[in-house]
Coordinates of C-alpha atoms and ligand atoms in Angstrom, one line a residue:
R1 CA 0.0 0.0 0.0
I2 CA 1.1 3.5 -0.8
V3 CA 0.5 6.1 2.0
Y4 CA 1.0 9.9 2.1
V5 CA 3.1 11.5 4.8
N6 CA 3.9 15.2 4.7
G7 CA 4.1 15.7 0.9
E8 CA 5.5 12.3 0.0
Y9 CA 3.9 9.1 -1.4
L10 CA 5.7 6.2 0.2
P11 CA 5.3 2.4 0.6
E12 CA 3.7 2.0 4.0
A13 CA 6.8 0.3 5.5
E14 CA 8.9 3.4 4.7
A15 CA 6.4 5.9 6.1
R16 CA 7.6 7.6 9.4
V17 CA 6.1 9.9 12.0
S18 CA 8.2 11.1 15.0
V19 CA 7.6 9.6 18.5
F20 CA 7.3 13.3 19.6
D21 CA 4.4 13.9 17.4
R22 CA 1.6 15.5 19.4
G23 CA -0.9 13.2 17.7
F24 CA 0.9 10.2 19.2
L25 CA 1.6 11.8 22.7
M26 CA -1.5 13.9 23.3
A27 CA -4.2 12.8 20.7
D28 CA -3.7 16.4 19.5
G29 CA -5.0 16.0 16.0
V30 CA -8.1 15.6 13.9
Y31 CA -9.2 13.2 11.2
E32 CA -11.6 12.5 8.4
V33 CA -12.8 9.3 6.7
T34 CA -14.1 9.6 3.1
S35 CA -15.7 6.6 1.4
V36 CA -14.7 5.6 -2.1
L37 CA -17.3 4.0 -4.4
D38 CA -16.5 3.2 -8.1
G39 CA -13.1 4.8 -7.5
K40 CA -14.7 8.1 -6.6
L41 CA -14.9 10.2 -3.3
V42 CA -18.3 10.3 -1.6
D43 CA -19.5 13.6 0.0
F44 CA -16.0 15.0 -0.5
A45 CA -16.8 18.7 -0.1
G46 CA -18.5 18.1 3.3
H47 CA -15.4 16.3 4.6
T48 CA -12.9 19.0 3.7
Q49 CA -15.3 21.7 5.2
R50 CA -15.5 19.8 8.5
L51 CA -11.8 19.2 8.5
A52 CA -11.2 23.0 8.1
R53 CA -13.6 23.6 11.0
S54 CA -12.1 21.0 13.3
L55 CA -8.6 22.5 12.7
A56 CA -9.8 26.0 13.2
E57 CA -11.5 25.1 16.5
L58 CA -8.1 23.7 17.8
G59 CA -6.0 26.4 16.3
I60 CA -4.1 24.1 14.0
E61 CA -3.1 25.6 10.7
N62 CA -4.9 23.9 7.7
P63 CA -2.0 22.6 5.6
M64 CA -4.0 22.6 2.3
G65 CA -6.9 24.2 0.5
A66 CA -9.9 22.2 -0.7
E67 CA -8.4 21.7 -4.2
E68 CA -5.1 20.3 -2.8
W69 CA -6.9 18.0 -0.5
L70 CA -8.9 16.7 -3.4
A71 CA -5.7 16.2 -5.5
V72 CA -4.0 14.2 -2.7
H73 CA -7.1 12.0 -2.1
R74 CA -7.3 11.3 -5.9
E75 CA -3.6 10.6 -6.2
L76 CA -3.7 8.1 -3.3
V77 CA -6.9 6.4 -4.7
A78 CA -5.2 6.1 -8.1
R79 CA -1.8 4.8 -6.7
N80 CA -3.6 2.1 -4.7
A81 CA -6.1 1.3 -7.5
L82 CA -8.8 1.7 -4.9
T83 CA -12.4 1.1 -6.2
E84 CA -14.3 0.6 -3.0
G85 CA -13.2 1.4 0.5
M86 CA -12.1 4.6 2.3
V87 CA -9.5 7.2 2.5
Y88 CA -8.3 8.1 6.1
L89 CA -6.8 11.5 6.6
Q90 CA -5.2 12.8 9.8
V91 CA -3.7 16.2 10.7
T92 CA -1.9 16.6 14.0
R93 CA -0.3 19.6 15.6
G94 CA 3.1 18.1 14.6
N95 CA 6.4 17.3 16.2
P96 CA 7.8 20.0 18.6
G97 CA 10.8 17.7 19.3
D98 CA 9.9 17.4 23.0
R99 CA 6.9 16.6 25.2
D100 CA 5.2 19.6 26.7
F101 CA 1.5 20.3 27.5
A102 CA 1.6 23.8 26.0
F103 CA 1.1 24.0 22.3
P104 CA 4.3 24.7 20.3
D105 CA 4.8 27.9 18.3
P106 CA 2.9 27.3 15.0
A107 CA 5.5 29.3 13.2
V108 CA 8.1 26.7 14.1
T109 CA 6.1 23.4 14.4
K110 CA 4.1 22.5 11.3
P111 CA 1.2 20.1 11.3
T112 CA 1.8 16.4 10.4
V113 CA -0.3 15.1 7.6
V114 CA -1.0 11.4 7.0
L115 CA -3.4 9.8 4.6
F116 CA -3.9 6.1 3.7
T117 CA -6.5 4.0 2.0
Q118 CA -8.3 0.9 3.1
S119 CA -9.9 -1.4 0.6
K120 CA -13.4 -2.6 1.6
P121 CA -15.2 -4.5 -1.1
G122 CA -18.9 -4.9 -0.2
L123 CA -19.1 -1.5 1.4
A124 CA -22.2 -0.6 -0.6
D125 CA -23.6 -4.1 -1.1
N126 CA -23.3 -4.8 2.6
P127 CA -25.0 -7.9 4.0
A128 CA -25.3 -6.2 7.4
A129 CA -27.7 -3.6 5.9
K130 CA -30.0 -6.4 5.0
A131 CA -29.8 -8.1 8.4
G132 CA -29.8 -4.9 10.4
M133 CA -27.5 -4.3 13.4
K134 CA -27.9 -4.9 17.1
V135 CA -26.8 -2.3 19.7
I136 CA -26.5 -1.9 23.4
S137 CA -26.8 1.5 25.3
I138 CA -23.9 2.6 27.4
P139 CA -23.2 5.9 29.3
D140 CA -21.6 8.7 27.2
I141 CA -18.6 9.8 29.3
R142 CA -16.7 11.6 26.5
W143 CA -15.5 15.2 26.6
G144 CA -17.8 18.2 25.8
R145 CA -16.5 19.0 22.3
R146 CA -17.6 16.0 20.3
D147 CA -18.3 18.3 17.4
I148 CA -14.5 18.4 16.8
K149 CA -13.4 15.2 15.0
T150 CA -10.3 14.5 17.2
V151 CA -8.3 11.3 17.1
Q152 CA -9.1 10.8 20.8
L153 CA -11.1 7.6 20.2
L154 CA -10.4 5.6 23.3
Y155 CA -13.9 5.6 24.8
P156 CA -15.6 4.9 21.4
S157 CA -13.1 1.9 21.1
M158 CA -14.1 0.8 24.6
G159 CA -17.7 1.1 23.6
K160 CA -17.2 -1.2 20.6
M161 CA -15.5 -3.7 22.9
M162 CA -18.5 -3.6 25.3
A163 CA -20.8 -4.2 22.3
K164 CA -18.6 -7.1 21.2
A165 CA -18.6 -8.6 24.8
A166 CA -22.4 -8.3 24.7
G167 CA -22.6 -10.1 21.4
V168 CA -23.8 -7.1 19.4
D169 CA -22.5 -4.8 16.7
D170 CA -22.3 -1.4 18.3
A171 CA -23.1 0.8 21.3
W172 CA -25.4 3.9 21.5
L173 CA -24.2 6.5 24.0
V174 CA -26.5 8.0 26.5
E175 CA -26.2 11.3 28.4
D176 CA -28.8 12.7 30.8
G177 CA -31.3 10.0 29.7
F178 CA -31.0 10.9 26.0
V179 CA -29.1 9.1 23.2
T180 CA -26.3 11.3 21.9
E181 CA -24.9 9.2 19.0
G182 CA -23.3 5.8 18.3
T183 CA -19.6 5.1 18.9
S184 CA -18.9 6.2 15.3
N185 CA -22.2 7.3 13.8
N186 CA -25.3 9.5 14.1
V187 CA -28.5 7.9 15.2
Y188 CA -32.2 8.1 14.2
I189 CA -35.5 6.6 15.1
V190 CA -38.7 6.5 13.0
K191 CA -42.2 6.7 14.7
G192 CA -45.4 7.1 12.8
G193 CA -43.5 8.0 9.6
R194 CA -41.5 10.8 11.3
I195 CA -37.8 10.6 11.5
V196 CA -36.3 11.8 14.8
T197 CA -32.7 12.7 15.3
R198 CA -30.7 14.8 17.8
P199 CA -30.1 18.4 16.8
L200 CA -26.5 19.6 16.1
S201 CA -24.6 21.0 19.1
N202 CA -21.2 20.4 20.8
D203 CA -22.6 17.1 22.1
I204 CA -22.3 15.2 18.8
L205 CA -20.2 15.0 15.7
H206 CA -21.8 16.9 12.8
G207 CA -22.0 14.0 10.5
I208 CA -21.4 14.6 6.8
T209 CA -23.7 11.6 6.1
R210 CA -26.3 13.1 8.4
A211 CA -26.3 16.4 6.5
A212 CA -26.7 14.6 3.2
L213 CA -29.4 12.3 4.6
L214 CA -31.5 15.2 5.9
R215 CA -31.3 16.8 2.5
Y216 CA -32.4 13.6 0.7
A217 CA -35.2 13.0 3.3
A218 CA -36.5 16.5 2.7
E219 CA -36.4 15.9 -1.1
A220 CA -38.4 12.7 -0.6
Q221 CA -41.0 14.6 1.5
L222 CA -40.2 12.7 4.7
T223 CA -40.8 14.6 7.9
V224 CA -37.7 15.1 10.1
E225 CA -37.9 16.2 13.8
E226 CA -34.6 17.4 15.2
R227 CA -34.9 16.7 19.0
P228 CA -33.2 14.4 21.5
F229 CA -34.8 11.0 22.1
T230 CA -34.5 8.4 25.0
V231 CA -33.5 4.8 24.8
D232 CA -37.0 3.8 25.8
E233 CA -38.4 5.9 22.9
A234 CA -36.0 4.1 20.6
K235 CA -37.0 0.7 21.8
A236 CA -40.7 1.6 21.2
A237 CA -40.0 3.1 17.7
D238 CA -41.1 1.6 14.4
E239 CA -37.5 1.7 13.1
A240 CA -34.1 2.8 14.1
F241 CA -30.9 3.4 12.0
F242 CA -27.6 5.1 12.0
T243 CA -25.5 7.0 9.5
S244 CA -21.7 7.3 8.9
A245 CA -19.4 7.8 6.0
S246 CA -18.4 4.1 6.0
A247 CA -21.7 2.5 6.9
F248 CA -23.9 4.9 4.9
V249 CA -27.4 4.3 6.2
M250 CA -27.5 1.2 8.5
P251 CA -30.8 -0.2 10.0
V252 CA -30.8 -1.1 13.7
V253 CA -33.1 -4.0 14.7
E254 CA -32.3 -4.5 18.4
I255 CA -31.5 -2.2 21.3
D256 CA -30.5 -3.7 24.7
G257 CA -32.0 -7.0 23.6
A258 CA -35.4 -5.5 22.7
K259 CA -36.6 -5.8 19.1
V260 CA -37.2 -2.5 17.3
G261 CA -40.4 -2.7 15.3
T262 CA -40.7 -6.1 13.6
G263 CA -37.0 -6.8 14.4
A264 CA -36.1 -6.5 10.7
P265 CA -34.8 -3.4 8.7
G266 CA -37.8 -1.0 8.2
P267 CA -39.0 0.6 5.0
V268 CA -37.8 4.1 5.8
A269 CA -34.2 3.1 6.6
T270 CA -34.1 0.7 3.6
R271 CA -35.4 3.4 1.3
L272 CA -33.0 6.1 2.7
R273 CA -30.1 3.7 2.2
E274 CA -31.0 3.2 -1.5
I275 CA -31.5 7.0 -2.0
Y276 CA -28.2 7.8 -0.2
L277 CA -26.2 5.3 -2.3
D278 CA -27.8 6.4 -5.6
E279 CA -27.4 10.1 -4.9
S280 CA -23.9 9.9 -3.5
R281 CA -22.6 7.8 -6.4
K282 CA -24.0 10.5 -8.7
A283 CA -22.4 13.3 -6.7
A284 CA -19.0 11.5 -6.1
V285 CA -15.9 13.2 -7.4
Ligands
LIG1 N1 -20.5 10.5 15.3 C1 -19.2 10.0 15.6 C2 -18.8 10.0 17.0 C3 -18.4 9.5 14.6 O1 -17.2 9.0 14.9 C4 -18.8 9.5 13.2 C5 -18.0 9.0 12.1 N2 -16.7 9.3 12.2 C6 -20.1 10.0 12.9 C7 -20.9 10.5 14.0 C8 -20.6 10.1 11.5 O2 -20.1 11.1 10.8 P1 -19.9 11.0 9.2 O3 -21.2 10.8 8.6 O4 -19.3 12.3 8.8 O5 -19.0 9.8 9.0

């Protein structure tokens, strides 16, 4: 595999990042994941816009403009002959040459940029979307700026392990009685034909797939209510699903052992997955 590190395309075994990099020592960095379908980038503009916002919120200089980001993504997709999968991009505050809590002088320490691809055949034609996923609910004990897409992913990883230990696919995070989001996705329920999802705030990541889904839902004349919902409400819903760049729209059929609706993927989630895949293939760059 060919990866990108600070301006160079290298075989992965030759790629190097310093042990003093603040991404490694402090989780001081942000990332994006963009899906690739038919060799093209899905929702690309949204991902570069969110990257710019995450960097600005942390005071890290954006090393590239939108056109340059696109060129690097395309070059990496081409060099790896990637047709279906994803491009991972990470920007950290860089390597100050020492460990110190205070941020280094940005005039001296430049951000570290790493990109790599992961091939995932069957991303679009995913059997999990036909079966639906099972989730458990766990407390959301993450920090208060979940709108910044940082590489600080320890608790979401622990959440995945809790799900695995419970024999299910993922965990939904709960704060003050309300579901915030999944370990790596935005969550929705459907009741009486209305789609309910938590409004944007610092409490959740502003999903790029979420933004696209809400556009497509409006175009399809589906009613969306942006408000928090509880786990009990989700268990009593007709349908549940989640969205993310790598799972697209994924039906959820069980929460904490309780069947959602009929216990099979519902018509709204199934239709939205089809619309999302059709539209995002058309809009891919
Ligand atoms: N919430 C969290 C916590 C996530 O990690 C992700 C995916 N990285 C999402 C939501 C979904 O965002 P997107 O649709 O942009 O992938």
